[in-house]
CSV table of C-alpha atoms in Angstrom, one decimal:
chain,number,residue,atom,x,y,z
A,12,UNK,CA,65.9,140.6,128.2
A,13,UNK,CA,67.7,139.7,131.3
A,14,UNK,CA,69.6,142.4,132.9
A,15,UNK,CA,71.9,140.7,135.1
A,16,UNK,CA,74.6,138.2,133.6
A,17,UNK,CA,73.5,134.5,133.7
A,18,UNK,CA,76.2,132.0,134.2
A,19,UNK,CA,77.0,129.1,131.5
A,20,UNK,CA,76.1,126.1,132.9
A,21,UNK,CA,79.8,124.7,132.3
A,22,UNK,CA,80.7,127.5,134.2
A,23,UNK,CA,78.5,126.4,137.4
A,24,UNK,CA,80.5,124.4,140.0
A,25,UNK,CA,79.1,121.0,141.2
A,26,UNK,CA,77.1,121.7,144.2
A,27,UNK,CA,75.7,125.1,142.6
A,28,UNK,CA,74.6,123.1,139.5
A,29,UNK,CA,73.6,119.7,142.3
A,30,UNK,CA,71.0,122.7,143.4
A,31,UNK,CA,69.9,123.7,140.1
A,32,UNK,CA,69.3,120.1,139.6
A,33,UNK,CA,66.8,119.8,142.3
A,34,UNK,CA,65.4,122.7,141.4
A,35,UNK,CA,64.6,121.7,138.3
A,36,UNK,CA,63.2,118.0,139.5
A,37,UNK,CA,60.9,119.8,142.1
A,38,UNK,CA,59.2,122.0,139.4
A,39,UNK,CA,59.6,119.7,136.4
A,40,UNK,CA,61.2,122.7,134.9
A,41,UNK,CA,64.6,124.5,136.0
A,42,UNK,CA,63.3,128.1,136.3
A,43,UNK,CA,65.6,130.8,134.7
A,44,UNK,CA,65.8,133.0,138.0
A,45,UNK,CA,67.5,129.8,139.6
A,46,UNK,CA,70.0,129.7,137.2
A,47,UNK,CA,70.2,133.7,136.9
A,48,UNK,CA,71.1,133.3,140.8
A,49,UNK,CA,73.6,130.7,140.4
A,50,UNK,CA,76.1,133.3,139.7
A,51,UNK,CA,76.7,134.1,143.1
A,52,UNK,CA,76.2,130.8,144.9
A,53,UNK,CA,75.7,132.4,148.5
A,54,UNK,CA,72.6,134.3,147.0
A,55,UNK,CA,71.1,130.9,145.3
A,56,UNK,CA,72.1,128.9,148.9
A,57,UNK,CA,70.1,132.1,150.6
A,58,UNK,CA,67.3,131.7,148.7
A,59,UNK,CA,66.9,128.5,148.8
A,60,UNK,CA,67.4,128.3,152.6
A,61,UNK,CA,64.8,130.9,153.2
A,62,UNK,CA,62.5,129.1,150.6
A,63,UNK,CA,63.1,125.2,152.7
A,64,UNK,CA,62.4,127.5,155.9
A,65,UNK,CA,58.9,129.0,154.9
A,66,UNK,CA,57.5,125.8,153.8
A,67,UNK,CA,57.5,124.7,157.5
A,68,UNK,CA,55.1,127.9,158.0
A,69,UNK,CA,51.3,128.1,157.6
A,70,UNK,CA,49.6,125.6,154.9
A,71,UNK,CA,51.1,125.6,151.2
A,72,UNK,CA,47.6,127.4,150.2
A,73,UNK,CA,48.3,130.2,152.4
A,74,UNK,CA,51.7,130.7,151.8
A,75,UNK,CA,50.9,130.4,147.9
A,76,UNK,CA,48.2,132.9,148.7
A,77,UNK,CA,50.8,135.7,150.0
A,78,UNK,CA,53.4,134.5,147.5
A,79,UNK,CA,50.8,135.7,144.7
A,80,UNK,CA,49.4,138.9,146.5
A,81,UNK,CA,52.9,139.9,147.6
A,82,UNK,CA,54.3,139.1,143.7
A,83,UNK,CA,51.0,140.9,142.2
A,84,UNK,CA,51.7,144.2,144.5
A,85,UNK,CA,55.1,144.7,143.7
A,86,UNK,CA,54.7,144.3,139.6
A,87,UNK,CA,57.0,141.3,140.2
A,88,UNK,CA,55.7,139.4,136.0
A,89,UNK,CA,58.2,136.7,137.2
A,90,UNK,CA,57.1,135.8,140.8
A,91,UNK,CA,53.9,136.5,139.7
A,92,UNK,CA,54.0,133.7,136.8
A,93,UNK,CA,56.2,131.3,138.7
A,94,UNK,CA,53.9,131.2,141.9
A,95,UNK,CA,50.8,130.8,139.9
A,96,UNK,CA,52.2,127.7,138.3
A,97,UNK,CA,53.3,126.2,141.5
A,98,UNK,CA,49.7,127.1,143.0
A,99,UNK,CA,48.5,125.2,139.8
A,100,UNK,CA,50.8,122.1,139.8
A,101,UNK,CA,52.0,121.6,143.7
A,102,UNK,CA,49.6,123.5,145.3
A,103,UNK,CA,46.3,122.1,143.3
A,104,UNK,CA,44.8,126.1,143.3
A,105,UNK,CA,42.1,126.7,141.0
A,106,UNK,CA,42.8,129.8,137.8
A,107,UNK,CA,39.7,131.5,140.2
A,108,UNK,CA,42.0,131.0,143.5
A,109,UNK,CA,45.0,132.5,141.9
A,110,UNK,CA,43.4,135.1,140.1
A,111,UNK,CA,41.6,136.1,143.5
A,112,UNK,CA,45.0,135.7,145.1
A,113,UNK,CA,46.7,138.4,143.3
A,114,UNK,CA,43.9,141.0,143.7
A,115,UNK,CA,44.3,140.3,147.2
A,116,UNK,CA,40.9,137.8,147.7
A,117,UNK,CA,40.2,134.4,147.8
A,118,UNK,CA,36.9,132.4,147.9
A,119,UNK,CA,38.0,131.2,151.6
A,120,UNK,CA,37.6,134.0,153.7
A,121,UNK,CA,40.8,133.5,155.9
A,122,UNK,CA,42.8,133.1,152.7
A,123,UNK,CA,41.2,136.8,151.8
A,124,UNK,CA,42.4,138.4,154.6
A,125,UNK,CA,45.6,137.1,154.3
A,126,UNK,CA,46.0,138.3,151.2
A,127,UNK,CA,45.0,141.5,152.2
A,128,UNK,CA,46.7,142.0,155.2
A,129,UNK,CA,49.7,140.8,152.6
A,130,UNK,CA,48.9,143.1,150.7
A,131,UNK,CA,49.0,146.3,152.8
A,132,UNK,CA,52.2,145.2,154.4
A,133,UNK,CA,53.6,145.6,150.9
A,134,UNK,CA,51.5,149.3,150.6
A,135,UNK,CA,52.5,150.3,154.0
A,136,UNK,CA,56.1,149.3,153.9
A,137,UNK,CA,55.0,147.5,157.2
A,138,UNK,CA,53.1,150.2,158.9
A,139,UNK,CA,50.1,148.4,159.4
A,140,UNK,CA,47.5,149.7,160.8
A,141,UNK,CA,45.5,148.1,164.3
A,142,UNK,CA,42.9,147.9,161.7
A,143,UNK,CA,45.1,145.2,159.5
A,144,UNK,CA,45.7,143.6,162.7
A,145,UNK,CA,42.0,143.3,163.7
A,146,UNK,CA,41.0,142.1,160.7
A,147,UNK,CA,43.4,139.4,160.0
A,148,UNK,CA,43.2,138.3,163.8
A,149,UNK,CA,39.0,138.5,163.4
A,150,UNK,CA,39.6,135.9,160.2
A,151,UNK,CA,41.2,133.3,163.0
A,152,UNK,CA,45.1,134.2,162.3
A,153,UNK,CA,46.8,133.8,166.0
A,154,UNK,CA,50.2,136.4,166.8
A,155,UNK,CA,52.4,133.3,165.7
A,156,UNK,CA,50.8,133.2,162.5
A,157,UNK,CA,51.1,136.8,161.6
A,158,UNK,CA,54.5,136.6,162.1
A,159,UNK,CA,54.5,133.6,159.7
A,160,UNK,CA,53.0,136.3,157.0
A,161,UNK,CA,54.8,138.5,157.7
A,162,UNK,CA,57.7,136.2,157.1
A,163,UNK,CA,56.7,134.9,153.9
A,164,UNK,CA,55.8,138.2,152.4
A,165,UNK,CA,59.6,139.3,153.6
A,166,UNK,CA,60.6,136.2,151.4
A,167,UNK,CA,58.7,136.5,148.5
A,168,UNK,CA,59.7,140.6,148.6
A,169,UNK,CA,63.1,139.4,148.6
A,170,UNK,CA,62.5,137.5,145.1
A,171,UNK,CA,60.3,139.8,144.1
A,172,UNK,CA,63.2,142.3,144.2
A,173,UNK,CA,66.1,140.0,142.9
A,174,UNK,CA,63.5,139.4,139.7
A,175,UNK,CA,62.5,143.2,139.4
A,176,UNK,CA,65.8,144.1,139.0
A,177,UNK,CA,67.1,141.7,136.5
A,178,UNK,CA,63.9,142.1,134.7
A,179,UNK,CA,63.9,138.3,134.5
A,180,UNK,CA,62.8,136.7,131.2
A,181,UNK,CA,59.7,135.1,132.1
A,182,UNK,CA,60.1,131.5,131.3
A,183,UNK,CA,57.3,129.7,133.3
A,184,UNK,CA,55.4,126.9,130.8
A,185,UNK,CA,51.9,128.3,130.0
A,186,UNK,CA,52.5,131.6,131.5
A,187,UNK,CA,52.1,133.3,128.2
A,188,UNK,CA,54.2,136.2,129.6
C-alpha cells in the first residue's frame, strides 16, 4: 500500500488533472505515481518537465536502456515495471532487451555499456572510475552523450526515489507485480 496520500480526483484542479489526462492518453493507461504526484502540482509539473526534456536526449532505446538499469539498481518495483511496459509498447523492446537492460546488458553492445556505465553511476554515487569512462567512450559514446546519461539516470533516480518512498502500488497492466 501506498505510503504517501493520493489526492481524489475531484480534489485535483483543472490543469493538474489536464496533465493527468495526457498522461494517461500517452500510456493508454493513467499510471498511479502520476496521480500520487498530483498532490503537489509543482512536483507533477517537475517531473514532467524533466521527463519532455530527456526525450530530446540520446535515442528512446537508450534512454529506455538506462531508465531500466538505473530502476533495476535502485530496487525501484515501480520504475522498474513502468519502464518495461513503455520499452514494450512505445519503445518496441523485446522481453530479452529489457531483461538484459535491467541486469545491466543488452544484445547491442553500445546499449551494454550504457547500461553498465548506468549502472555504476548508481553503485558509485557518481564516482566513476576512468575505467567507466573508457569503456563507455570505447563503445562510441562522445563527452556530450555521457552527459546525456548521466542526465537521464539523474531523472530516472529522481523517480526512482519519489516511488521508493511511497512504496508505490504497482499498477502497470501485465506487470504481474
Amino acid at each position: 500500500m501506498s505510503r504517501l496520500t493520493t489526492p481524489e480526483l475531484t480534489d485535483i484542479d483543472a490543469k493538474t488533472q489536464g496533465t493527468l489526462d495526457t498522461i494517461a492518453k500517452q500510456f493508454g493507461f493513467a499510471p498511479g505515481m502520476f496521480t500520487t504526484l498530483a498532490g503537489n502540482p509543482a512536483v507533477l509539473e517537475i517531473v514532467m518537465s524533466l521527463q519532455g526534456s530527456i526525450a530530446k536526449l540520446l535515442d528512446a532505446k537508450t534512454r529506455h536502456t538506462i531508465a531500466l538499469a538505473t530502476s533495476h539498481s535502485n530496487n525501484c518495483a515501480y520504475c522498474s515495471a513502468l519502464h518495461g511496459y513503455i520499452s514494450t509498447n512505445l519503445a518496441g523492446m523485446s522481453t530479452e532487451e529489457i531483461e538484459l537492460a535491467r541486469t545491466g546488458g543488452s544484445t547491442d553492445p553500445k546499449r551494454a555499456a550504457v547500461a553498465r556505465f548506468s549502472q555504476q553511476v548508481i553503485e558509485t554515487r557518481g564516482q566513476v572510475g576512468d575505467e567507466d569512462i573508457a569503456a563507455v567512450r570505447e563503445a562510441g559514446y562522445t563527452d556530450p552523450e555521457i552527459q546525456a546519461i548521466v542526465t537521464v539516470v539523474v531523472v530516472t533516480l529522481l523517480t526512482n526515489y519519489l516511488n521508493n518512498v511511497n512504496d508505490t502500488a504497482v499498477d502497470i497492466p501485465g506487470a504481474g507485480a
